Amino acid sequence: QLQLQESGPGLMKPSETLSLTCTVSGGSISSNYYYWAWIRQPPGKGLEWIGNIYYSGITYYNPSLKSRVTIFVDTSKNQFSLKLSSVTAADTAVYYCARYYTGNSRDDGFDIWGQGTMVTVSS
Amino acid sequence: DIQMTQSPSSLSASVGDRVTITCRASQGITIDLGWYQQKPGRAPKRLIYAAYTLQSGVPSRFSGSGSGTEFTLTISSLQPEDFATYYCLQYNSYPLTFGGGTKVEIK
């Protein structure tokens, strides 16, 4: 059964660059029809999509974060990663990685999620 | 960007009640809409995709309807394990956007 696990620092200082990695186990990241995604959720608030990446490197980003975000994939390690530059307190959130299916039958969506990792930005 | 407006933001209901949550898209998205359930401290779980198709393993008391700009999630008979926050997600076009969420609380 495919599983996702986020890893990265829990505490950061303003202006630093956040780096998170999602390790995919129980399946290959190089699968057709699946993108790999980052989603975040500030404490007590709703979900915000950050971006998707395909194993070939095709990416889609949220325009609100695009200037600060990079998502990349390492197929040899079955991992994908998020970098978010110049963080502020507003970037404090639980960060989830997820698998995003995109097919031909309008059945797209996030079907598998990691457990999430809390990132706090504080001086 | 397509904005997703979800209502209500919260509701109180009793076990056995019928509950309806609405999501409105700022422009037509055909049926490219999913519903997700999130319990405290847990990752979201997909309930419905393509507006009305139930994810495998999801109880039949959950149902979805709608197309274009208006969508609803209905729980026909609320169970104790259904108290959670529900989100809609549009995937008609990038950027993918979630609704603001509906918290279903115990009355």
mmCIF file with all atom_site columns, C-alpha atoms in Angstrom:
data_model
loop_
_atom_site.group_PDB
_atom_site.id
_atom_site.type_symbol
_atom_site.label_atom_id
_atom_site.label_alt_id
_atom_site.label_comp_id
_atom_site.label_asym_id
_atom_site.label_entity_id
_atom_site.label_seq_id
_atom_site.pdbx_PDB_ins_code
_atom_site.Cartn_x
_atom_site.Cartn_y
_atom_site.Cartn_z
_atom_site.occupancy
_atom_site.B_iso_or_equiv
_atom_site.pdbx_formal_charge
_atom_site.auth_seq_id
_atom_site.auth_comp_id
_atom_site.auth_asym_id
_atom_site.auth_atom_id
_atom_site.pdbx_PDB_model_num
ATOM 1   C CA . GLN A 1 1   ? 0.000   0.000  0.000   1.00 0.00 ? 1   GLN A CA 1
ATOM 2   C CA . LEU A 1 2   ? 1.416   3.332  -1.050  1.00 0.00 ? 2   LEU A CA 1
ATOM 3   C CA . GLN A 1 3   ? 2.370   5.687  1.761   1.00 0.00 ? 3   GLN A CA 1
ATOM 4   C CA . LEU A 1 4   ? 3.721   9.225  1.928   1.00 0.00 ? 4   LEU A CA 1
ATOM 5   C CA . GLN A 1 5   ? 5.895   10.654 4.685   1.00 0.00 ? 5   GLN A CA 1
ATOM 6   C CA . GLU A 1 6   ? 6.929   14.276 5.064   1.00 0.00 ? 6   GLU A CA 1
ATOM 7   C CA . SER A 1 7   ? 10.209  15.278 6.666   1.00 0.00 ? 7   SER A CA 1
ATOM 8   C CA . GLY A 1 8   ? 11.823  18.591 7.450   1.00 0.00 ? 8   GLY A CA 1
ATOM 9   C CA . PRO A 1 9   ? 12.515  21.133 10.161  1.00 0.00 ? 9   PRO A CA 1
ATOM 10  C CA . GLY A 1 10  ? 9.749   21.987 12.585  1.00 0.00 ? 10  GLY A CA 1
ATOM 11  C CA . LEU A 1 11  ? 11.010  25.444 13.515  1.00 0.00 ? 11  LEU A CA 1
ATOM 12  C CA . MET A 1 12  ? 12.379  28.159 11.302  1.00 0.00 ? 12  MET A CA 1
ATOM 13  C CA . LYS A 1 13  ? 13.314  31.817 11.511  1.00 0.00 ? 13  LYS A CA 1
ATOM 14  C CA . PRO A 1 14  ? 11.853  34.540 9.292   1.00 0.00 ? 14  PRO A CA 1
ATOM 15  C CA . SER A 1 15  ? 13.628  35.026 5.942   1.00 0.00 ? 15  SER A CA 1
ATOM 16  C CA . GLU A 1 16  ? 14.958  31.450 5.888   1.00 0.00 ? 16  GLU A CA 1
ATOM 17  C CA . THR A 1 17  ? 14.161  28.931 3.152   1.00 0.00 ? 17  THR A CA 1
ATOM 18  C CA . LEU A 1 18  ? 11.853  26.077 4.093   1.00 0.00 ? 18  LEU A CA 1
ATOM 19  C CA . SER A 1 19  ? 12.833  22.680 2.711   1.00 0.00 ? 19  SER A CA 1
ATOM 20  C CA . LEU A 1 20  ? 10.532  19.683 3.017   1.00 0.00 ? 20  LEU A CA 1
ATOM 21  C CA . THR A 1 21  ? 10.810  16.235 1.492   1.00 0.00 ? 21  THR A CA 1
ATOM 22  C CA . CYS A 1 22  ? 8.102   13.665 0.880   1.00 0.00 ? 22  CYS A CA 1
ATOM 23  C CA . THR A 1 23  ? 9.198   10.041 0.656   1.00 0.00 ? 23  THR A CA 1
ATOM 24  C CA . VAL A 1 24  ? 6.959   7.715  -1.315  1.00 0.00 ? 24  VAL A CA 1
ATOM 25  C CA . SER A 1 25  ? 6.937   4.075  -0.228  1.00 0.00 ? 25  SER A CA 1
ATOM 26  C CA . GLY A 1 26  ? 4.995   1.073  -1.450  1.00 0.00 ? 26  GLY A CA 1
ATOM 27  C CA . GLY A 1 27  ? 4.882   2.317  -5.023  1.00 0.00 ? 27  GLY A CA 1
ATOM 28  C CA . SER A 1 28  ? 6.765   4.241  -7.677  1.00 0.00 ? 28  SER A CA 1
ATOM 29  C CA . ILE A 1 29  ? 6.781   7.995  -7.992  1.00 0.00 ? 29  ILE A CA 1
ATOM 30  C CA . SER A 1 30  ? 7.255   7.474  -11.736 1.00 0.00 ? 30  SER A CA 1
ATOM 31  C CA . SER A 1 31  ? 3.702   6.348  -12.333 1.00 0.00 ? 31  SER A CA 1
ATOM 32  C CA . ASN A 1 32  ? 1.567   7.561  -15.179 1.00 0.00 ? 32  ASN A CA 1
ATOM 33  C CA . TYR A 1 33  ? -1.448  9.729  -14.343 1.00 0.00 ? 33  TYR A CA 1
ATOM 34  C CA . TYR A 1 34  ? -0.170  10.712 -10.904 1.00 0.00 ? 34  TYR A CA 1
ATOM 35  C CA . TYR A 1 35  ? 1.130   14.090 -9.880  1.00 0.00 ? 35  TYR A CA 1
ATOM 36  C CA . TRP A 1 36  ? 2.667   14.699 -6.485  1.00 0.00 ? 36  TRP A CA 1
ATOM 37  C CA . ALA A 1 37  ? 1.473   17.647 -4.471  1.00 0.00 ? 37  ALA A CA 1
ATOM 38  C CA . TRP A 1 38  ? 2.095   19.942 -1.552  1.00 0.00 ? 38  TRP A CA 1
ATOM 39  C CA . ILE A 1 39  ? -0.801  21.404 0.409   1.00 0.00 ? 39  ILE A CA 1
ATOM 40  C CA . ARG A 1 40  ? -0.667  23.431 3.594   1.00 0.00 ? 40  ARG A CA 1
ATOM 41  C CA . GLN A 1 41  ? -3.026  24.376 6.410   1.00 0.00 ? 41  GLN A CA 1
ATOM 42  C CA . PRO A 1 42  ? -2.344  27.242 8.838   1.00 0.00 ? 42  PRO A CA 1
ATOM 43  C CA . PRO A 1 43  ? -3.461  26.546 12.415  1.00 0.00 ? 43  PRO A CA 1
ATOM 44  C CA . GLY A 1 44  ? -7.246  26.669 12.656  1.00 0.00 ? 44  GLY A CA 1
ATOM 45  C CA . LYS A 1 45  ? -7.648  27.551 8.982   1.00 0.00 ? 45  LYS A CA 1
ATOM 46  C CA . GLY A 1 46  ? -8.459  25.887 5.684   1.00 0.00 ? 46  GLY A CA 1
ATOM 47  C CA . LEU A 1 47  ? -6.459  24.031 3.057   1.00 0.00 ? 47  LEU A CA 1
ATOM 48  C CA . GLU A 1 48  ? -4.244  25.805 0.518   1.00 0.00 ? 48  GLU A CA 1
ATOM 49  C CA . TRP A 1 49  ? -2.837  24.045 -2.526  1.00 0.00 ? 49  TRP A CA 1
ATOM 50  C CA . ILE A 1 50  ? 0.846   24.911 -3.080  1.00 0.00 ? 50  ILE A CA 1
ATOM 51  C CA . GLY A 1 51  ? 1.739   22.999 -6.213  1.00 0.00 ? 51  GLY A CA 1
ATOM 52  C CA . ASN A 1 52  ? 1.935   19.741 -8.182  1.00 0.00 ? 52  ASN A CA 1
ATOM 53  C CA . ILE A 1 53  ? 4.789   17.967 -9.923  1.00 0.00 ? 53  ILE A CA 1
ATOM 54  C CA . TYR A 1 54  ? 4.851   15.065 -12.382 1.00 0.00 ? 54  TYR A CA 1
ATOM 55  C CA . TYR A 1 55  ? 7.725   12.603 -12.341 1.00 0.00 ? 55  TYR A CA 1
ATOM 56  C CA . SER A 1 56  ? 8.967   14.120 -15.611 1.00 0.00 ? 56  SER A CA 1
ATOM 57  C CA . GLY A 1 57  ? 9.362   17.462 -13.854 1.00 0.00 ? 57  GLY A CA 1
ATOM 58  C CA . ILE A 1 58  ? 6.230   19.223 -15.098 1.00 0.00 ? 58  ILE A CA 1
ATOM 59  C CA . THR A 1 59  ? 5.066   21.596 -12.397 1.00 0.00 ? 59  THR A CA 1
ATOM 60  C CA . TYR A 1 60  ? 2.039   23.697 -11.536 1.00 0.00 ? 60  TYR A CA 1
ATOM 61  C CA . TYR A 1 61  ? 2.194   26.289 -8.769  1.00 0.00 ? 61  TYR A CA 1
ATOM 62  C CA . ASN A 1 62  ? -0.261  28.410 -6.845  1.00 0.00 ? 62  ASN A CA 1
ATOM 63  C CA . PRO A 1 63  ? 0.199   31.934 -8.262  1.00 0.00 ? 63  PRO A CA 1
ATOM 64  C CA . SER A 1 64  ? 0.020   33.373 -4.753  1.00 0.00 ? 64  SER A CA 1
ATOM 65  C CA . LEU A 1 65  ? 3.220   31.519 -3.844  1.00 0.00 ? 65  LEU A CA 1
ATOM 66  C CA . LYS A 1 66  ? 4.845   31.032 -7.222  1.00 0.00 ? 66  LYS A CA 1
ATOM 67  C CA . SER A 1 67  ? 7.600   33.610 -6.731  1.00 0.00 ? 67  SER A CA 1
ATOM 68  C CA . ARG A 1 68  ? 8.836   31.791 -3.614  1.00 0.00 ? 68  ARG A CA 1
ATOM 69  C CA . VAL A 1 69  ? 8.119   28.130 -4.382  1.00 0.00 ? 69  VAL A CA 1
ATOM 70  C CA . THR A 1 70  ? 10.084  25.386 -6.083  1.00 0.00 ? 70  THR A CA 1
ATOM 71  C CA . ILE A 1 71  ? 8.969   21.766 -6.216  1.00 0.00 ? 71  ILE A CA 1
ATOM 72  C CA . PHE A 1 72  ? 11.296  19.129 -7.605  1.00 0.00 ? 72  PHE A CA 1
ATOM 73  C CA . VAL A 1 73  ? 11.384  15.365 -7.877  1.00 0.00 ? 73  VAL A CA 1
ATOM 74  C CA . ASP A 1 74  ? 14.115  12.784 -7.357  1.00 0.00 ? 74  ASP A CA 1
ATOM 75  C CA . THR A 1 75  ? 12.934  9.586  -9.012  1.00 0.00 ? 75  THR A CA 1
ATOM 76  C CA . SER A 1 76  ? 16.043  7.667  -7.929  1.00 0.00 ? 76  SER A CA 1
ATOM 77  C CA . LYS A 1 77  ? 15.081  8.209  -4.294  1.00 0.00 ? 77  LYS A CA 1
ATOM 78  C CA . ASN A 1 78  ? 11.309  8.055  -4.871  1.00 0.00 ? 78  ASN A CA 1
ATOM 79  C CA . GLN A 1 79  ? 11.023  11.486 -3.268  1.00 0.00 ? 79  GLN A CA 1
ATOM 80  C CA . PHE A 1 80  ? 9.748   14.920 -4.103  1.00 0.00 ? 80  PHE A CA 1
ATOM 81  C CA . SER A 1 81  ? 10.572  18.122 -2.312  1.00 0.00 ? 81  SER A CA 1
ATOM 82  C CA . LEU A 1 82  ? 9.340   21.628 -1.587  1.00 0.00 ? 82  LEU A CA 1
ATOM 83  C CA . LYS A 1 83  ? 11.402  24.753 -1.162  1.00 0.00 ? 83  LYS A CA 1
ATOM 84  C CA . LEU A 1 84  ? 9.724   27.938 0.040   1.00 0.00 ? 84  LEU A CA 1
ATOM 85  C CA . SER A 1 85  ? 11.959  30.980 0.294   1.00 0.00 ? 85  SER A CA 1
ATOM 86  C CA . SER A 1 86  ? 11.807  34.059 2.514   1.00 0.00 ? 86  SER A CA 1
ATOM 87  C CA . VAL A 1 87  ? 9.388   32.547 5.021   1.00 0.00 ? 87  VAL A CA 1
ATOM 88  C CA . THR A 1 88  ? 7.389   34.674 7.438   1.00 0.00 ? 88  THR A CA 1
ATOM 89  C CA . ALA A 1 89  ? 5.021   33.903 10.287  1.00 0.00 ? 89  ALA A CA 1
ATOM 90  C CA . ALA A 1 90  ? 2.254   33.647 7.682   1.00 0.00 ? 90  ALA A CA 1
ATOM 91  C CA . ASP A 1 91  ? 3.920   30.475 6.396   1.00 0.00 ? 91  ASP A CA 1
ATOM 92  C CA . THR A 1 92  ? 3.372   28.723 9.730   1.00 0.00 ? 92  THR A CA 1
ATOM 93  C CA . ALA A 1 93  ? 1.238   25.713 8.882   1.00 0.00 ? 93  ALA A CA 1
ATOM 94  C CA . VAL A 1 94  ? 0.901   21.968 8.688   1.00 0.00 ? 94  VAL A CA 1
ATOM 95  C CA . TYR A 1 95  ? 2.394   20.950 5.353   1.00 0.00 ? 95  TYR A CA 1
ATOM 96  C CA . TYR A 1 96  ? 0.970   17.868 3.666   1.00 0.00 ? 96  TYR A CA 1
ATOM 97  C CA . CYS A 1 97  ? 2.277   15.957 0.711   1.00 0.00 ? 97  CYS A CA 1
ATOM 98  C CA . ALA A 1 98  ? -0.274  14.077 -1.345  1.00 0.00 ? 98  ALA A CA 1
ATOM 99  C CA . ARG A 1 99  ? -0.742  12.036 -4.483  1.00 0.00 ? 99  ARG A CA 1
ATOM 100 C CA . TYR A 1 100 ? -2.899  13.684 -7.130  1.00 0.00 ? 100 TYR A CA 1
ATOM 101 C CA . TYR A 1 101 ? -4.537  11.484 -9.717  1.00 0.00 ? 101 TYR A CA 1
ATOM 102 C CA . THR A 1 102 ? -5.381  12.984 -13.077 1.00 0.00 ? 102 THR A CA 1
ATOM 103 C CA . GLY A 1 103 ? -7.228  10.793 -15.543 1.00 0.00 ? 103 GLY A CA 1
ATOM 104 C CA . ASN A 1 104 ? -9.657  10.997 -18.386 1.00 0.00 ? 104 ASN A CA 1
ATOM 105 C CA . SER A 1 105 ? -12.863 10.413 -16.466 1.00 0.00 ? 105 SER A CA 1
ATOM 106 C CA . ARG A 1 106 ? -13.103 13.581 -14.365 1.00 0.00 ? 106 ARG A CA 1
ATOM 107 C CA . ASP A 1 107 ? -12.018 11.533 -11.362 1.00 0.00 ? 107 ASP A CA 1
ATOM 108 C CA . ASP A 1 108 ? -9.056  13.701 -10.470 1.00 0.00 ? 108 ASP A CA 1
ATOM 109 C CA . GLY A 1 109 ? -8.139  14.450 -6.899  1.00 0.00 ? 109 GLY A CA 1
ATOM 110 C CA . PHE A 1 110 ? -5.894  13.900 -3.917  1.00 0.00 ? 110 PHE A CA 1
ATOM 111 C CA . ASP A 1 111 ? -6.357  10.247 -3.113  1.00 0.00 ? 111 ASP A CA 1
ATOM 112 C CA . ILE A 1 112 ? -3.455  9.568  -0.738  1.00 0.00 ? 112 ILE A CA 1
ATOM 113 C CA . TRP A 1 113 ? -2.037  11.975 1.848   1.00 0.00 ? 113 TRP A CA 1
ATOM 114 C CA . GLY A 1 114 ? 0.908   12.045 4.169   1.00 0.00 ? 114 GLY A CA 1
ATOM 115 C CA . GLN A 1 115 ? 0.279   12.609 7.863   1.00 0.00 ? 115 GLN A CA 1
ATOM 116 C CA . GLY A 1 116 ? 1.477   16.204 7.647   1.00 0.00 ? 116 GLY A CA 1
ATOM 117 C CA . THR A 1 117 ? 4.321   18.037 9.324   1.00 0.00 ? 117 THR A CA 1
ATOM 118 C CA . MET A 1 118 ? 3.996   21.208 11.377  1.00 0.00 ? 118 MET A CA 1
ATOM 119 C CA . VAL A 1 119 ? 6.309   24.063 10.433  1.00 0.00 ? 119 VAL A CA 1
ATOM 120 C CA . THR A 1 120 ? 6.515   27.077 12.714  1.00 0.00 ? 120 THR A CA 1
ATOM 121 C CA . VAL A 1 121 ? 8.186   30.308 11.644  1.00 0.00 ? 121 VAL A CA 1
ATOM 122 C CA . SER A 1 122 ? 9.243   32.394 14.607  1.00 0.00 ? 122 SER A CA 1
ATOM 123 C CA . SER A 1 123 ? 12.093  34.629 15.574  1.00 0.00 ? 123 SER A CA 1
ATOM 124 C CA . ASP B 2 1   ? -8.500  31.771 -10.463 1.00 0.00 ? 1   ASP B CA 1
ATOM 125 C CA . ILE B 2 2   ? -11.713 29.948 -9.620  1.00 0.00 ? 2   ILE B CA 1
ATOM 126 C CA . GLN B 2 3   ? -13.005 30.856 -6.174  1.00 0.00 ? 3   GLN B CA 1
ATOM 127 C CA . MET B 2 4   ? -14.897 28.259 -4.179  1.00 0.00 ? 4   MET B CA 1
ATOM 128 C CA . THR B 2 5   ? -17.411 29.589 -1.655  1.00 0.00 ? 5   THR B CA 1
ATOM 129 C CA . GLN B 2 6   ? -18.591 27.054 0.861   1.00 0.00 ? 6   GLN B CA 1
ATOM 130 C CA . SER B 2 7   ? -21.563 27.425 3.185   1.00 0.00 ? 7   SER B CA 1
ATOM 131 C CA . PRO B 2 8   ? -22.267 27.320 5.986   1.00 0.00 ? 8   PRO B CA 1
ATOM 132 C CA . SER B 2 9   ? -18.863 27.728 7.613   1.00 0.00 ? 9   SER B CA 1
ATOM 133 C CA . SER B 2 10  ? -20.134 25.717 10.558  1.00 0.00 ? 10  SER B CA 1
ATOM 134 C CA . LEU B 2 11  ? -23.266 23.919 11.679  1.00 0.00 ? 11  LEU B CA 1
ATOM 135 C CA . SER B 2 12  ? -24.532 22.060 14.710  1.00 0.00 ? 12  SER B CA 1
ATOM 136 C CA . ALA B 2 13  ? -26.479 18.873 14.197  1.00 0.00 ? 13  ALA B CA 1
ATOM 137 C CA . SER B 2 14  ? -27.603 15.789 16.046  1.00 0.00 ? 14  SER B CA 1
ATOM 138 C CA . VAL B 2 15  ? -26.946 12.145 15.310  1.00 0.00 ? 15  VAL B CA 1
ATOM 139 C CA . GLY B 2 16  ? -29.488 11.025 12.751  1.00 0.00 ? 16  GLY B CA 1
ATOM 140 C CA . ASP B 2 17  ? -29.956 14.471 11.197  1.00 0.00 ? 17  ASP B CA 1
ATOM 141 C CA . ARG B 2 18  ? -29.768 15.116 7.485   1.00 0.00 ? 18  ARG B CA 1
ATOM 142 C CA . VAL B 2 19  ? -26.993 17.583 6.729   1.00 0.00 ? 19  VAL B CA 1
ATOM 143 C CA . THR B 2 20  ? -26.383 19.551 3.541   1.00 0.00 ? 20  THR B CA 1
ATOM 144 C CA . ILE B 2 21  ? -23.277 21.563 2.695   1.00 0.00 ? 21  ILE B CA 1
ATOM 145 C CA . THR B 2 22  ? -23.048 23.793 -0.362  1.00 0.00 ? 22  THR B CA 1
ATOM 146 C CA . CYS B 2 23  ? -20.131 24.840 -2.527  1.00 0.00 ? 23  CYS B CA 1
ATOM 147 C CA . ARG B 2 24  ? -20.391 27.520 -5.180  1.00 0.00 ? 24  ARG B CA 1
ATOM 148 C CA . ALA B 2 25  ? -17.781 28.072 -7.887  1.00 0.00 ? 25  ALA B CA 1
ATOM 149 C CA . SER B 2 26  ? -17.058 31.532 -9.274  1.00 0.00 ? 26  SER B CA 1
ATOM 150 C CA . GLN B 2 27  ? -17.300 30.083 -12.775 1.00 0.00 ? 27  GLN B CA 1
ATOM 151 C CA . GLY B 2 28  ? -18.520 26.870 -14.319 1.00 0.00 ? 28  GLY B CA 1
ATOM 152 C CA . ILE B 2 29  ? -16.440 23.785 -13.523 1.00 0.00 ? 29  ILE B CA 1
ATOM 153 C CA . THR B 2 30  ? -18.716 21.100 -15.057 1.00 0.00 ? 30  THR B CA 1
ATOM 154 C CA . ILE B 2 31  ? -18.454 18.258 -12.508 1.00 0.00 ? 31  ILE B CA 1
ATOM 155 C CA . ASP B 2 32  ? -14.779 18.688 -11.641 1.00 0.00 ? 32  ASP B CA 1
ATOM 156 C CA . LEU B 2 33  ? -15.386 18.823 -7.921  1.00 0.00 ? 33  LEU B CA 1
ATOM 157 C CA . GLY B 2 34  ? -14.428 16.668 -4.954  1.00 0.00 ? 34  GLY B CA 1
ATOM 158 C CA . TRP B 2 35  ? -15.412 16.583 -1.308  1.00 0.00 ? 35  TRP B CA 1
ATOM 159 C CA . TYR B 2 36  ? -12.973 15.889 1.520   1.00 0.00 ? 36  TYR B CA 1
ATOM 160 C CA . GLN B 2 37  ? -13.470 15.119 5.208   1.00 0.00 ? 37  GLN B CA 1
ATOM 161 C CA . GLN B 2 38  ? -10.907 16.144 7.800   1.00 0.00 ? 38  GLN B CA 1
ATOM 162 C CA . LYS B 2 39  ? -10.909 15.134 11.447  1.00 0.00 ? 39  LYS B CA 1
ATOM 163 C CA . PRO B 2 40  ? -8.823  17.022 14.026  1.00 0.00 ? 40  PRO B CA 1
ATOM 164 C CA . GLY B 2 41  ? -5.126  16.265 13.781  1.00 0.00 ? 41  GLY B CA 1
ATOM 165 C CA . ARG B 2 42  ? -5.603  14.103 10.690  1.00 0.00 ? 42  ARG B CA 1
ATOM 166 C CA . ALA B 2 43  ? -5.007  14.513 6.989   1.00 0.00 ? 43  ALA B CA 1
ATOM 167 C CA . PRO B 2 44  ? -8.063  15.050 4.792   1.00 0.00 ? 44  PRO B CA 1
ATOM 168 C CA . LYS B 2 45  ? -9.740  12.047 3.223   1.00 0.00 ? 45  LYS B CA 1
ATOM 169 C CA . ARG B 2 46  ? -11.507 12.108 -0.132  1.00 0.00 ? 46  ARG B CA 1
ATOM 170 C CA . LEU B 2 47  ? -15.195 11.212 0.027   1.00 0.00 ? 47  LEU B CA 1
ATOM 171 C CA . ILE B 2 48  ? -16.502 12.101 -3.417  1.00 0.00 ? 48  ILE B CA 1
ATOM 172 C CA . TYR B 2 49  ? -15.065 12.960 -6.819  1.00 0.00 ? 49  TYR B CA 1
ATOM 173 C CA . ALA B 2 50  ? -16.591 14.051 -10.100 1.00 0.00 ? 50  ALA B CA 1
ATOM 174 C CA . ALA B 2 51  ? -19.274 15.819 -8.040  1.00 0.00 ? 51  ALA B CA 1
ATOM 175 C CA . TYR B 2 52  ? -21.261 12.703 -7.160  1.00 0.00 ? 52  TYR B CA 1
ATOM 176 C CA . THR B 2 53  ? -19.057 9.567  -7.398  1.00 0.00 ? 53  THR B CA 1
ATOM 177 C CA . LEU B 2 54  ? -18.460 7.973  -4.019  1.00 0.00 ? 54  LEU B CA 1
ATOM 178 C CA . GLN B 2 55  ? -14.884 7.020  -3.198  1.00 0.00 ? 55  GLN B CA 1
ATOM 179 C CA . SER B 2 56  ? -14.534 3.297  -2.589  1.00 0.00 ? 56  SER B CA 1
ATOM 180 C CA . GLY B 2 57  ? -15.167 2.447  1.047   1.00 0.00 ? 57  GLY B CA 1
ATOM 181 C CA . VAL B 2 58  ? -17.119 5.614  1.846   1.00 0.00 ? 58  VAL B CA 1
ATOM 182 C CA . PRO B 2 59  ? -20.518 4.948  3.450   1.00 0.00 ? 59  PRO B CA 1
ATOM 183 C CA . SER B 2 60  ? -23.550 5.403  1.221   1.00 0.00 ? 60  SER B CA 1
ATOM 184 C CA . ARG B 2 61  ? -25.057 7.977  3.600   1.00 0.00 ? 61  ARG B CA 1
ATOM 185 C CA . PHE B 2 62  ? -22.719 10.439 1.880   1.00 0.00 ? 62  PHE B CA 1
ATOM 186 C CA . SER B 2 63  ? -23.841 11.756 -1.488  1.00 0.00 ? 63  SER B CA 1
ATOM 187 C CA . GLY B 2 64  ? -22.927 14.597 -3.803  1.00 0.00 ? 64  GLY B CA 1
ATOM 188 C CA . SER B 2 65  ? -24.808 16.465 -6.446  1.00 0.00 ? 65  SER B CA 1
ATOM 189 C CA . GLY B 2 66  ? -24.558 19.454 -8.729  1.00 0.00 ? 66  GLY B CA 1
ATOM 190 C CA . SER B 2 67  ? -22.754 20.656 -11.799 1.00 0.00 ? 67  SER B CA 1
ATOM 191 C CA . GLY B 2 68  ? -21.568 23.933 -13.243 1.00 0.00 ? 68  GLY B CA 1
ATOM 192 C CA . THR B 2 69  ? -21.339 26.310 -10.308 1.00 0.00 ? 69  THR B CA 1
ATOM 193 C CA . GLU B 2 70  ? -23.528 24.820 -7.553  1.00 0.00 ? 70  GLU B CA 1
ATOM 194 C CA . PHE B 2 71  ? -22.686 21.663 -5.640  1.00 0.00 ? 71  PHE B CA 1
ATOM 195 C CA . THR B 2 72  ? -23.934 19.973 -2.501  1.00 0.00 ? 72  THR B CA 1
ATOM 196 C CA . LEU B 2 73  ? -22.668 17.326 -0.128  1.00 0.00 ? 73  LEU B CA 1
ATOM 197 C CA . THR B 2 74  ? -25.410 15.560 1.797   1.00 0.00 ? 74  THR B CA 1
ATOM 198 C CA . ILE B 2 75  ? -25.108 13.264 4.777   1.00 0.00 ? 75  ILE B CA 1
ATOM 199 C CA . SER B 2 76  ? -28.432 11.479 4.962   1.00 0.00 ? 76  SER B CA 1
ATOM 200 C CA . SER B 2 77  ? -28.220 10.395 8.600   1.00 0.00 ? 77  SER B CA 1
ATOM 201 C CA . LEU B 2 78  ? -25.381 11.913 10.587  1.00 0.00 ? 78  LEU B CA 1
ATOM 202 C CA . GLN B 2 79  ? -23.307 9.425  12.566  1.00 0.00 ? 79  GLN B CA 1
ATOM 203 C CA . PRO B 2 80  ? -20.952 10.150 15.492  1.00 0.00 ? 80  PRO B CA 1
ATOM 204 C CA . GLU B 2 81  ? -17.906 9.542  13.299  1.00 0.00 ? 81  GLU B CA 1
ATOM 205 C CA . ASP B 2 82  ? -19.086 12.177 10.788  1.00 0.00 ? 82  ASP B CA 1
ATOM 206 C CA . PHE B 2 83  ? -18.371 15.127 13.057  1.00 0.00 ? 83  PHE B CA 1
ATOM 207 C CA . ALA B 2 84  ? -15.507 16.738 11.174  1.00 0.00 ? 84  ALA B CA 1
ATOM 208 C CA . THR B 2 85  ? -14.673 19.557 8.782   1.00 0.00 ? 85  THR B CA 1
ATOM 209 C CA . TYR B 2 86  ? -15.610 19.178 5.142   1.00 0.00 ? 86  TYR B CA 1
ATOM 210 C CA . TYR B 2 87  ? -13.931 20.851 2.162   1.00 0.00 ? 87  TYR B CA 1
ATOM 211 C CA . CYS B 2 88  ? -14.752 21.035 -1.500  1.00 0.00 ? 88  CYS B CA 1
ATOM 212 C CA . LEU B 2 89  ? -11.999 21.115 -4.125  1.00 0.00 ? 89  LEU B CA 1
ATOM 213 C CA . GLN B 2 90  ? -12.286 22.227 -7.739  1.00 0.00 ? 90  GLN B CA 1
ATOM 214 C CA . TYR B 2 91  ? -9.904  20.656 -10.221 1.00 0.00 ? 91  TYR B CA 1
ATOM 215 C CA . ASN B 2 92  ? -11.331 22.037 -13.442 1.00 0.00 ? 92  ASN B CA 1
ATOM 216 C CA . SER B 2 93  ? -8.343  24.300 -13.883 1.00 0.00 ? 93  SER B CA 1
ATOM 217 C CA . TYR B 2 94  ? -5.158  25.348 -12.191 1.00 0.00 ? 94  TYR B CA 1
ATOM 218 C CA . PRO B 2 95  ? -4.692  26.721 -9.612  1.00 0.00 ? 95  PRO B CA 1
ATOM 219 C CA . LEU B 2 96  ? -6.562  24.034 -7.709  1.00 0.00 ? 96  LEU B CA 1
ATOM 220 C CA . THR B 2 97  ? -8.728  25.691 -5.089  1.00 0.00 ? 97  THR B CA 1
ATOM 221 C CA . PHE B 2 98  ? -10.462 24.508 -1.940  1.00 0.00 ? 98  PHE B CA 1
ATOM 222 C CA . GLY B 2 99  ? -13.570 25.888 -0.341  1.00 0.00 ? 99  GLY B CA 1
ATOM 223 C CA . GLY B 2 100 ? -13.184 27.487 3.065   1.00 0.00 ? 100 GLY B CA 1
ATOM 224 C CA . GLY B 2 101 ? -14.518 24.470 4.918   1.00 0.00 ? 101 GLY B CA 1
ATOM 225 C CA . THR B 2 102 ? -17.628 23.538 6.909   1.00 0.00 ? 102 THR B CA 1
ATOM 226 C CA . LYS B 2 103 ? -17.214 22.373 10.469  1.00 0.00 ? 103 LYS B CA 1
ATOM 227 C CA . VAL B 2 104 ? -19.939 19.936 11.519  1.00 0.00 ? 104 VAL B CA 1
ATOM 228 C CA . GLU B 2 105 ? -20.334 19.961 15.284  1.00 0.00 ? 105 GLU B CA 1
ATOM 229 C CA . ILE B 2 106 ? -22.443 18.037 17.735  1.00 0.00 ? 106 ILE B CA 1
ATOM 230 C CA . LYS B 2 107 ? -25.615 19.790 18.867  1.00 0.00 ? 107 LYS B CA 1
#
